[in-house]
Coordinates of C-alpha atoms and ligand atoms in Angstrom, one line a residue:
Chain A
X213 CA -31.7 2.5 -17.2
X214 CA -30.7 2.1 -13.9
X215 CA -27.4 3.2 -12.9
X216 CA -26.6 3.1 -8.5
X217 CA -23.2 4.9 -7.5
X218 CA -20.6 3.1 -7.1
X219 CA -17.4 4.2 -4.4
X220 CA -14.2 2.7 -4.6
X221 CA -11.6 2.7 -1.5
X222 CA -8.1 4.3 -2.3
X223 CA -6.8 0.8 -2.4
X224 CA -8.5 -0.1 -5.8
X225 CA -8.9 3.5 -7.9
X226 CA -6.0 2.7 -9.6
X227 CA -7.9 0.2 -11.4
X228 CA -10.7 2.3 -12.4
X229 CA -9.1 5.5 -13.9
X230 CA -8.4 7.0 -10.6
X231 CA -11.8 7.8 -9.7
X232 CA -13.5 7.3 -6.2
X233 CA -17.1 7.1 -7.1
X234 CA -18.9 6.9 -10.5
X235 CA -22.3 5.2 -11.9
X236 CA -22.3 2.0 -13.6
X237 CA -25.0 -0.2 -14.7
X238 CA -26.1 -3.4 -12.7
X239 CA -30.1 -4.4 -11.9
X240 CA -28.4 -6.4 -8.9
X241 CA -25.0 -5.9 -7.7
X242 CA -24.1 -9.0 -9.2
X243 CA -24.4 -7.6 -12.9
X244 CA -22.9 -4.0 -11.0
X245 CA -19.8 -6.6 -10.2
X246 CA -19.5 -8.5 -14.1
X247 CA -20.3 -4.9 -15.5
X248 CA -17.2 -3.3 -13.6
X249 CA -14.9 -5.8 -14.8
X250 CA -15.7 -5.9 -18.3
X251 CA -14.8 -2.2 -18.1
X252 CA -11.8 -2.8 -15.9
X253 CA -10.1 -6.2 -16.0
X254 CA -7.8 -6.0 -13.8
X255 CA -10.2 -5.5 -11.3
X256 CA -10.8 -9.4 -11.4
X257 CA -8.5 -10.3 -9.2
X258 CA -9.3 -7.9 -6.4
X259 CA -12.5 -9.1 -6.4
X260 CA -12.7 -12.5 -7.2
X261 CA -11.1 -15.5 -6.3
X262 CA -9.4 -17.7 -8.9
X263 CA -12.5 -20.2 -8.7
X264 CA -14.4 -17.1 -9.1
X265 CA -15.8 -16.2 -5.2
X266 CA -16.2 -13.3 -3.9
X267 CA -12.7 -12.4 -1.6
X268 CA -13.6 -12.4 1.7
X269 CA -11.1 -9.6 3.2
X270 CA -13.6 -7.4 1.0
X271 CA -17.5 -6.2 1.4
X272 CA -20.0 -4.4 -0.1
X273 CA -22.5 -2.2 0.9
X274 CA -25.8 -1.0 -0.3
X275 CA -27.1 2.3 1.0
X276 CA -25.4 1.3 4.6
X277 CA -26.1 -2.0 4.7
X278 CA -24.0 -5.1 4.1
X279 CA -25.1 -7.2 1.5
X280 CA -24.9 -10.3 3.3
X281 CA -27.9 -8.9 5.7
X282 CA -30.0 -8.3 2.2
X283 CA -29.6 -10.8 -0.7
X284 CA -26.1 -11.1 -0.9
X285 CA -24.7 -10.8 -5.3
X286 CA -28.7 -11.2 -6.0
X287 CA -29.0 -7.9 -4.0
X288 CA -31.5 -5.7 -6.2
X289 CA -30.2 -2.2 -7.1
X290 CA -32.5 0.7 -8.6
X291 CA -31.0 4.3 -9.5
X292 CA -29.0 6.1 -7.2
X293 CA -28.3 3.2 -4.8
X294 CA -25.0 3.8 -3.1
X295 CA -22.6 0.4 -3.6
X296 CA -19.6 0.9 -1.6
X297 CA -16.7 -1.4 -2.3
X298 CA -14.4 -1.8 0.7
X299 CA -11.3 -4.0 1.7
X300 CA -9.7 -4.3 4.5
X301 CA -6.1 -2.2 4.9
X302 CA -3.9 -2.6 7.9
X303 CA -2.0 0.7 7.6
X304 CA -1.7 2.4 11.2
Chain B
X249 CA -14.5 3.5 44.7
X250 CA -13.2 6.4 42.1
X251 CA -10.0 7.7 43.4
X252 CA -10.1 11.6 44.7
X253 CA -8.9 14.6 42.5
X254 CA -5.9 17.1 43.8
X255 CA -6.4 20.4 43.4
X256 CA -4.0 20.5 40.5
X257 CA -5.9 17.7 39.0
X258 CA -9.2 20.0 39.4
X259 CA -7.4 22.8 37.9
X260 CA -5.8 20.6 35.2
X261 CA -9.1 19.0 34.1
X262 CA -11.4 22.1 34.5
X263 CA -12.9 22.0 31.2
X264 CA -13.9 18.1 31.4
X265 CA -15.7 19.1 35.0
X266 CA -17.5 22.2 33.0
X267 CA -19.2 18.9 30.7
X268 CA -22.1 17.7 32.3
X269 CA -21.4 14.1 30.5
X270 CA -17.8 14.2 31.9
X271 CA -17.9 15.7 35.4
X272 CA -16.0 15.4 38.3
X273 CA -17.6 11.8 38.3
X274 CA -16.3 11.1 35.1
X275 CA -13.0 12.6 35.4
X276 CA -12.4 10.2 38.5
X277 CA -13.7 7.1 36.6
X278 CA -11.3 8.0 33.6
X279 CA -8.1 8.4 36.3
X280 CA -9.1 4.9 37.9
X281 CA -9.5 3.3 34.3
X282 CA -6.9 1.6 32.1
X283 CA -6.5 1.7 27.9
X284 CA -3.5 -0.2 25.9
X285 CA -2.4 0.9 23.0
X286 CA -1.1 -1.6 20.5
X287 CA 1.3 0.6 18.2
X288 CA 2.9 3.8 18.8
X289 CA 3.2 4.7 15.1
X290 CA 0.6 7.0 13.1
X291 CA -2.7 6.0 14.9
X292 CA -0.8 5.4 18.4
X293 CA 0.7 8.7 18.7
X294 CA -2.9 10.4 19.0
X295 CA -4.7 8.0 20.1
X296 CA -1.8 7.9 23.0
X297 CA -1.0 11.9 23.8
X298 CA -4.8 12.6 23.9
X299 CA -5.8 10.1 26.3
X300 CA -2.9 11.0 28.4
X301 CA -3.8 14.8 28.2
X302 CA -7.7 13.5 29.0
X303 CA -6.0 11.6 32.0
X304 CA -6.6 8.4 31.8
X305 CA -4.8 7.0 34.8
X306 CA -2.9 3.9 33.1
X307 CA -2.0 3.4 29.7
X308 CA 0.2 1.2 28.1
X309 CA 2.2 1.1 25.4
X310 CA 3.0 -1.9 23.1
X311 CA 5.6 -1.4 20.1
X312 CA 8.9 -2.6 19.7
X313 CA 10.5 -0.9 17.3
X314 CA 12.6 2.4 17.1
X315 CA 12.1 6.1 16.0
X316 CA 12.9 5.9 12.0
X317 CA 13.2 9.3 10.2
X318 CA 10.5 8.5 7.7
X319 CA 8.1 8.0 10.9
X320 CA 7.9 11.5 11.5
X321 CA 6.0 13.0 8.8
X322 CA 3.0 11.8 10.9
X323 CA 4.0 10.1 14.1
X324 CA 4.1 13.3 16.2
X325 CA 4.5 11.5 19.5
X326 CA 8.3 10.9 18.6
X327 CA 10.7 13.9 17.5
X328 CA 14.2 14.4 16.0
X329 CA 15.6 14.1 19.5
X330 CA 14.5 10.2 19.9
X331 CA 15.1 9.1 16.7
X332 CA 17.0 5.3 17.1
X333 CA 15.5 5.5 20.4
X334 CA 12.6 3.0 21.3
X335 CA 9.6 4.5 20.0
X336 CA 7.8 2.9 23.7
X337 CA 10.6 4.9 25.4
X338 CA 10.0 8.0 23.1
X339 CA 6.6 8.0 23.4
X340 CA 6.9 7.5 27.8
X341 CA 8.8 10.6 27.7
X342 CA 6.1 12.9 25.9
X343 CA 3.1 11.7 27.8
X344 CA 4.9 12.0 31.2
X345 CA 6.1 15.7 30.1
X346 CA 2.3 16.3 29.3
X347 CA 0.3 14.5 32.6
X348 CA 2.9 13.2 35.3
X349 CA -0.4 11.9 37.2
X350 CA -0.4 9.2 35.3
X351 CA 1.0 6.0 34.9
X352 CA 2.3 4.7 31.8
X353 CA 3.8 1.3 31.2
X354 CA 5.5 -0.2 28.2
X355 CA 6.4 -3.0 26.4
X356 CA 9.0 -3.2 24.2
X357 CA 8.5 -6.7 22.8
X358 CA 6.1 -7.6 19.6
X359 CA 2.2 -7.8 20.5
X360 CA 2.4 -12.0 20.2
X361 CA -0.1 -14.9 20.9
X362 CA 2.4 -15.4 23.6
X363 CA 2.4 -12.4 25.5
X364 CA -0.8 -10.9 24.5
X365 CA -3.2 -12.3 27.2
X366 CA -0.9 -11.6 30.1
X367 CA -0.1 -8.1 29.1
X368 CA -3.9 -6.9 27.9
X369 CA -6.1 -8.5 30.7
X370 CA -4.8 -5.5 33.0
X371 CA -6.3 -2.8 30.8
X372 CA -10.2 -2.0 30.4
X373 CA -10.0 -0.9 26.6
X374 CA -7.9 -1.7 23.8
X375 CA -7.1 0.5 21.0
X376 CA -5.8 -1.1 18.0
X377 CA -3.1 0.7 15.9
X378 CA -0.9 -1.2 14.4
X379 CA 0.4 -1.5 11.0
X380 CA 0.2 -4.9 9.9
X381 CA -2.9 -8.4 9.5
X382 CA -1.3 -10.3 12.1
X383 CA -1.6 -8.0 15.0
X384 CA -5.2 -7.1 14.1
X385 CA -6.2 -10.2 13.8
X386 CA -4.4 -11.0 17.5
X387 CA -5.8 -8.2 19.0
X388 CA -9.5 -8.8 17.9
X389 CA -9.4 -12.6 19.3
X390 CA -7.8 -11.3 22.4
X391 CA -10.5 -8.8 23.2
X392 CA -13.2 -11.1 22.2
X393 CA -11.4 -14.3 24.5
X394 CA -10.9 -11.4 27.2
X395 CA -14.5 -9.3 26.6
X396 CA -13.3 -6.4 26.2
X397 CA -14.0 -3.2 23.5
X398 CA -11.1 -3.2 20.8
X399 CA -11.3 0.5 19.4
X400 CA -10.2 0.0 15.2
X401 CA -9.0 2.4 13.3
X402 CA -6.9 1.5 10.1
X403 CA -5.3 3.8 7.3
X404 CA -4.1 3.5 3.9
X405 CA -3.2 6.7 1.5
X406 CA -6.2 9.0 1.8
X407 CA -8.8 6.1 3.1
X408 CA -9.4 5.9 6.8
X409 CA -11.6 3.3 8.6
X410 CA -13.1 3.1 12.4
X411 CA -14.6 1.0 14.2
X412 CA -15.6 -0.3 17.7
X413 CA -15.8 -4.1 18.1
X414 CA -16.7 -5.7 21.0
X415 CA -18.7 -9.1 20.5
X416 CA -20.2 -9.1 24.0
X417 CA -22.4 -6.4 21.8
X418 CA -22.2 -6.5 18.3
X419 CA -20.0 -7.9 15.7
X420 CA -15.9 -8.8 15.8
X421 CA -13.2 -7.6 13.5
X422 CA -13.4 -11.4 11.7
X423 CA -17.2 -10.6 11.4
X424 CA -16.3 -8.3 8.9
X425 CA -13.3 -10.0 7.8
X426 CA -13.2 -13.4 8.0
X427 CA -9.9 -13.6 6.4
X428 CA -7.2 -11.4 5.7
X429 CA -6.4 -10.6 2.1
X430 CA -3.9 -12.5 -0.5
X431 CA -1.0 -11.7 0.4
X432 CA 0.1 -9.0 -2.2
X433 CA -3.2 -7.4 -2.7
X434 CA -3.5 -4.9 -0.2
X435 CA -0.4 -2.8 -0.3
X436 CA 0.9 -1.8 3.2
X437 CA 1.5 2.0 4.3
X438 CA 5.7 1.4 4.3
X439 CA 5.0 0.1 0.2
X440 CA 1.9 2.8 -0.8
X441 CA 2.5 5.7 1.2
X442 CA -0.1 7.3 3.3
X443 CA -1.0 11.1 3.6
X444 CA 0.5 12.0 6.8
X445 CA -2.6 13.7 8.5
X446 CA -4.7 11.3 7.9
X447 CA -3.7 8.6 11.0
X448 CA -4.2 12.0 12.8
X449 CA -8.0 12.1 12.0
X450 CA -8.7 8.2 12.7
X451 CA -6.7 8.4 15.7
X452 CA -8.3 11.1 17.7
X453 CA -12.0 9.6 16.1
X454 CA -10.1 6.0 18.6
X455 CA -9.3 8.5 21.4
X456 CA -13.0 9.7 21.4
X457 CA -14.2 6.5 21.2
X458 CA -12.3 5.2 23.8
X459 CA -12.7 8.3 26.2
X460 CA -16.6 7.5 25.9
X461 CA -16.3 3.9 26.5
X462 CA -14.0 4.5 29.7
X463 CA -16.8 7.4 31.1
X464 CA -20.0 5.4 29.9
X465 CA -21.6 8.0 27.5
X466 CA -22.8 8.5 23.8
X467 CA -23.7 6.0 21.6
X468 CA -20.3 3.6 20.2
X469 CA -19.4 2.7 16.8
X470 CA -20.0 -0.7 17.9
X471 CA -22.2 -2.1 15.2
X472 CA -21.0 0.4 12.5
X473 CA -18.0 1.2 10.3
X474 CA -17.0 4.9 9.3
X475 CA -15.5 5.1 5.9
X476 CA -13.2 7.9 5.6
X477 CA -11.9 9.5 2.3
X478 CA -9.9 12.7 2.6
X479 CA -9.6 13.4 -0.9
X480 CA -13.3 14.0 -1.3
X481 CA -13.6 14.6 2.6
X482 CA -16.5 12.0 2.5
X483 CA -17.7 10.1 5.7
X484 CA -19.6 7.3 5.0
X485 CA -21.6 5.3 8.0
X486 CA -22.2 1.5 7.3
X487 CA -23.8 -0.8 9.5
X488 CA -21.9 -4.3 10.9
X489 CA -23.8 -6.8 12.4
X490 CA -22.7 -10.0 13.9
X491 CA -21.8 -13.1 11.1
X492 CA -23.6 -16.2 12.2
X493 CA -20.4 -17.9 10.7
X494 CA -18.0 -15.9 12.2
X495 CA -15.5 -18.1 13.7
X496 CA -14.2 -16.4 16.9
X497 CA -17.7 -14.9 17.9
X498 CA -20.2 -16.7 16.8
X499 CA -22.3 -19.7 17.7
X500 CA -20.4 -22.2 15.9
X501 CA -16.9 -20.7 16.6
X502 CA -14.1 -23.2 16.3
X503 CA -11.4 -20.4 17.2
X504 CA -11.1 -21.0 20.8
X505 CA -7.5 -19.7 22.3
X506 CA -4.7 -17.9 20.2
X507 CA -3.3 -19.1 16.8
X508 CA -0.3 -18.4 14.7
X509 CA -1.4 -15.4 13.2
X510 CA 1.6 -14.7 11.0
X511 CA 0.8 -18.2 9.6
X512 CA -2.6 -17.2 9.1
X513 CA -2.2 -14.4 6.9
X514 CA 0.8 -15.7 5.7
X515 CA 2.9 -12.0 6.3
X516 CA 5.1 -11.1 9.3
X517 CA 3.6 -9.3 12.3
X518 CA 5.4 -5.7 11.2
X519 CA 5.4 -3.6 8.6
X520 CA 9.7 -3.1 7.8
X521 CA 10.8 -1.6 5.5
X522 CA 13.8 -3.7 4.4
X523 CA 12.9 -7.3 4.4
X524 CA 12.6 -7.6 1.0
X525 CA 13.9 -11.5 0.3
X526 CA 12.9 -13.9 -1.8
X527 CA 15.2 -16.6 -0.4
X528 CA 18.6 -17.1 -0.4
X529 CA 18.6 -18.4 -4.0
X530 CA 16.5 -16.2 -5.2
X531 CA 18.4 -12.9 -3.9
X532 CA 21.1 -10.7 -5.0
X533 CA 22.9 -8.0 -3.2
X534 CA 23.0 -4.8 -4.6
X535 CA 26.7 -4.8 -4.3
X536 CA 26.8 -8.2 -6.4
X537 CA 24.0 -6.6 -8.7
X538 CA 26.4 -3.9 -9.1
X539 CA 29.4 -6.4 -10.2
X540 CA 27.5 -8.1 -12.3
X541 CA 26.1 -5.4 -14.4
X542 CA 29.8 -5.0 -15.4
X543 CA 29.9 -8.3 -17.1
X544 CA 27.7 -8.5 -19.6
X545 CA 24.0 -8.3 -20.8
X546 CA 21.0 -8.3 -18.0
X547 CA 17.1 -7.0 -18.3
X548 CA 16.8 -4.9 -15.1
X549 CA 12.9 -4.7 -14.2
X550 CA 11.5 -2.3 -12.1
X551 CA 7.8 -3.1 -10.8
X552 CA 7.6 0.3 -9.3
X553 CA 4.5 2.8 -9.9
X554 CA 5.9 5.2 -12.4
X555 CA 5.3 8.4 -9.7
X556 CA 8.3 6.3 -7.3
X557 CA 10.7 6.7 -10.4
X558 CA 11.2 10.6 -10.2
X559 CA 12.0 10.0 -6.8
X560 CA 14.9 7.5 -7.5
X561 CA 15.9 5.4 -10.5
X562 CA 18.4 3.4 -12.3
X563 CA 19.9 3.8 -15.6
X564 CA 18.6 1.3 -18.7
X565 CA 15.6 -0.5 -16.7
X566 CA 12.1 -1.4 -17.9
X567 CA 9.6 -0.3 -15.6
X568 CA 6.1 -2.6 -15.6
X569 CA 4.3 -2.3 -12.4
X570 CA 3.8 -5.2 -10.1
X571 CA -0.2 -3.9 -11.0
X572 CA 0.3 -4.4 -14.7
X573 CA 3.0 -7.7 -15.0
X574 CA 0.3 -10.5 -15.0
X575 CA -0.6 -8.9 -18.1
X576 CA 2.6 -7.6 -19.7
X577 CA 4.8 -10.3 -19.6
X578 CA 4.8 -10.7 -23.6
X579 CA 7.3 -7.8 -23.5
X580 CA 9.6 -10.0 -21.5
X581 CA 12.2 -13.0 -22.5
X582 CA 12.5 -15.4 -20.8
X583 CA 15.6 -16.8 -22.3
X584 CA 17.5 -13.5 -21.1
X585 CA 18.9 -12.2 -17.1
X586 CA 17.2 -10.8 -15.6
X587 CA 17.3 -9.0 -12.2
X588 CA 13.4 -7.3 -10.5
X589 CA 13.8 -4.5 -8.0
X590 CA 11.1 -2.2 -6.3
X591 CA 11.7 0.1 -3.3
X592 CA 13.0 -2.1 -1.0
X593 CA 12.0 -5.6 -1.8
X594 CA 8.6 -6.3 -1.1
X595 CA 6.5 -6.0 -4.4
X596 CA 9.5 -7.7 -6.3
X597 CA 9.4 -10.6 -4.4
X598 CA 6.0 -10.7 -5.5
X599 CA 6.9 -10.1 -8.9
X600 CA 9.4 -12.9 -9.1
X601 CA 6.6 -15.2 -7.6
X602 CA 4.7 -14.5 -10.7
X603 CA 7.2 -14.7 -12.8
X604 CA 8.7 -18.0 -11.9
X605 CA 5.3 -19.6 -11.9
X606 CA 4.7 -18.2 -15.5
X607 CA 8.2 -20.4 -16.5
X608 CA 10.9 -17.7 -16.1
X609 CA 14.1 -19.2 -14.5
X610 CA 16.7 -16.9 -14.8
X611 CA 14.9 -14.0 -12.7
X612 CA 16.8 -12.5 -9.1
X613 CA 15.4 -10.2 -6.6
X614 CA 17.7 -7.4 -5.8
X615 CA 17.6 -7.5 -2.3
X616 CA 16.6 -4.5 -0.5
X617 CA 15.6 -2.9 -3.4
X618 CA 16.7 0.3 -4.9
X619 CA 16.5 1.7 -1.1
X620 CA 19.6 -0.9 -0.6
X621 CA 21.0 -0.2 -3.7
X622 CA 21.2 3.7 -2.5
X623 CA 23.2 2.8 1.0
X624 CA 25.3 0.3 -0.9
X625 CA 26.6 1.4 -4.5
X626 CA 25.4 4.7 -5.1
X627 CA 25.4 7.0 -2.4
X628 CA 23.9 10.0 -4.5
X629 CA 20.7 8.5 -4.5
X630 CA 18.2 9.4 -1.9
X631 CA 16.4 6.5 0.4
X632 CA 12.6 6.8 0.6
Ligands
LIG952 ZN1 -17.0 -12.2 15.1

């Protein structure tokens, strides 16, 4: 089964039991994304909007690169993969 | 032409002359060149004393607001002395007691689409610190209307990010994000807290960058991002390119001068702590609050996080998160009073939002908060 590692900024743990960075399932980070939100439903609304787009003040990489310069959701994911979930925060 | 170094300029910048990158070359080019600083708060004070003790010759200083207690468990530019003092003024006085040589010129207005061009085309660098959407999302256009390098740094809690965006050479801050969140999503530092070191580490990570921008050496963090977490002391690199559909920067930009950015992310351009107002109609004072809890029944919600509560709290409330309301609001009735609070206003305006548009009518905002509640009715509580 493949399971990439998935990092969560300070922002969002609170929705995920606290944790920064755990594995979940996903063979593309679309599934990675429906996967994470059956487990945590209130993470739907961080990520998605209401007609069910991806927010745009948030990204996601894939070992270092964004996904809009791979395949975007369709993005393929193997084990190990780092997926890092970021938002923007305007703390200074 | 580079200006010439004194002797006590020699003396004072020996160990940047022992650097073969830095030099006495580079030292001259960093006293002939220019950086503003947008925010003299948690990133700005570091970002601020270190480029004055690296002496760079002008720096300027954009903040208007004043020295508030709860700024000093990280902004260590200011002190006990200048509290209520101009936090511009307050930081003036600390860079001038560490470098007289330079110069250093403030502005003690808000960073606006007004002002903005006229008081950044003087400086070569810009170094964004500030605490709120509308000001970053200002001072990105600017630098990219003005080509010049705007050094990023944000913070929230234990989570840091860096940058260095300059779309002469790689992507913009709206290449990354192309609009700014919800508002109500992303909690600011006055409403989640930050861990006060942490604007220390981002800030000198923008004082580096900006130091190697102004002498012409190393490689950037144009075209990537640094991910900071301090609770498992992780840095994580990622790599920003350009968005084709960015619209400020890229080929089809329709963004061509300044907008309204408090329009545009739909916040104001600060991050205060006691704004909290739904309206006129929708607010109450906590000194009405306190009257009217003397005649007769009322459902007091607080949409605090339950940590908050040990700090400060009110007798006979329910507490449901602002996190956790969307999907708790079975355990409320509609049919009853009821009056939503948080620290100081901001989350419980949000809460009443949601509650009004899921059919409550007879919902209030205290105004303030319990923070206002605290100066108002019940002096033995503390104000956080
Ligand atoms: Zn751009």
């Amino acid at each position: 089964m493949d399971m990439p590692i998935v990092r969560f900024p300070a922002l969002m743990k609170f929705y995920v039991d606290n944790q920064i960075e755990f594995p979940c399932m996903g063979v593309t980070v679309a599934e990675l994304l429906d996967n994470l939100v059956a487990r945590y439903p209130a993470l739907q609304p961080h990520l998605f909007e209401p007609g069910g787009n991806m927010r745009r003040h948030f990204n996601i990489f894939v070992n270092g690169e964004h996904i809009r310069e791979l395949n975007g959701l369709d993005t393929p994911l193997k084990n190990d993969d780092k997926v890092i979930l970021m938002v923007s925060a305007a703390g200074g | 032409m580079a200006p010439e170094l004194s002797h006590e300029e020699i003396l004072r910048y020996s160990r940047h002359l022992l650097i073969p990158e830095v030099g006495l070359e580079g030292q001259r080019k960093l006293k002939s060149s220019s950086a503003l600083v947008i925010g003299t708060g948690g990133l700005g004070s570091p970002v601020a004393l270190y480029l004055a003790a690296a002496g760079v010759g002008h720096i300027g200083l954009v903040d208007f607001d004043v020295v508030d207690k709860s700024n000093l468990q990280r902004q260590v530019i200011h002190g006990k002395s200048t509290i209520g003092k101009l936090k511009v003024e307050s930081a003036r006085n600390k860079l001038l007691d560490l470098n007289s040589d330079i110069q250093i010129d403030i502005y003690d207005e808000p960073f606006t689409s007004e002002n903005a061009i006229r008081i950044a085309e003087n400086y070569d660098v810009l170094i964004d610190g500030t605490d709120n959407f509308p000001t970053r999302y200002l001072t990105n256009d600017v630098c990219v209307f003005l080509g010049k390098p705007n050094v990023y740094g944000s913070i929230f809690r234990f989570d840091g990010q860096l940058s260095v965006f300059d779309a002469r050479l790689g992507p913009c801050y709206r290449c990354l994000f192309p609009e700014p969140p919800p508002r109500g999503l992303v909690p600011s530092c006055a409403e989640g807290g930050v861990l006060g070191v942490l604007p220390g580490t981002i800030g000198t990570l923008q004082a580096t960058e900006a130091l190697k921008i102004l002498l012409g050496i190393g490689d950037t963090m144009v075209g990537r991002l640094l991910l900071y977490n301090a609770l498992d002391m992780s840095f994580d690199f990622v790599k920003l390119k350009k968005n084709p559909k960015c619209r400020v920067c890229g080929p089809h930009a329709d963004i061509k001068e300044l907008i309204d950015y408090e329009e545009f992310c739909g916040v104001p351009g600060h991050d205060h702590n006691d704004e909290g107002s739904a309206g006129k109609d929708r607010d109450i004072t906590a000194t009405e609050l306190a009257e009217r809890c003397r005649s007769g029944k009322l459902v007091l919600l607080d949409v605090r996080e339950p940590h908050e509560l040990q700090i400060s709290a009110l007798p006979n409330t329910l507490n449901i998160p602002l996190g956790q309301l969307a999907g708790r609001l079975t355990e409320l009735d509609s049919a009853e009073d009821m009056v939503v609070f948080c620290k100081a206003g901001t989350r419980s305006t949000r809460a009443l939002e949601l509650l009004i548009s899921a059919g409550f009518k007879k919902v209030k905002n205290l105004k303030g908060g319990i923070n206002a509640w605290a100066r108002e009715v019940d002096q033995e509580l503390p104000i956080y």
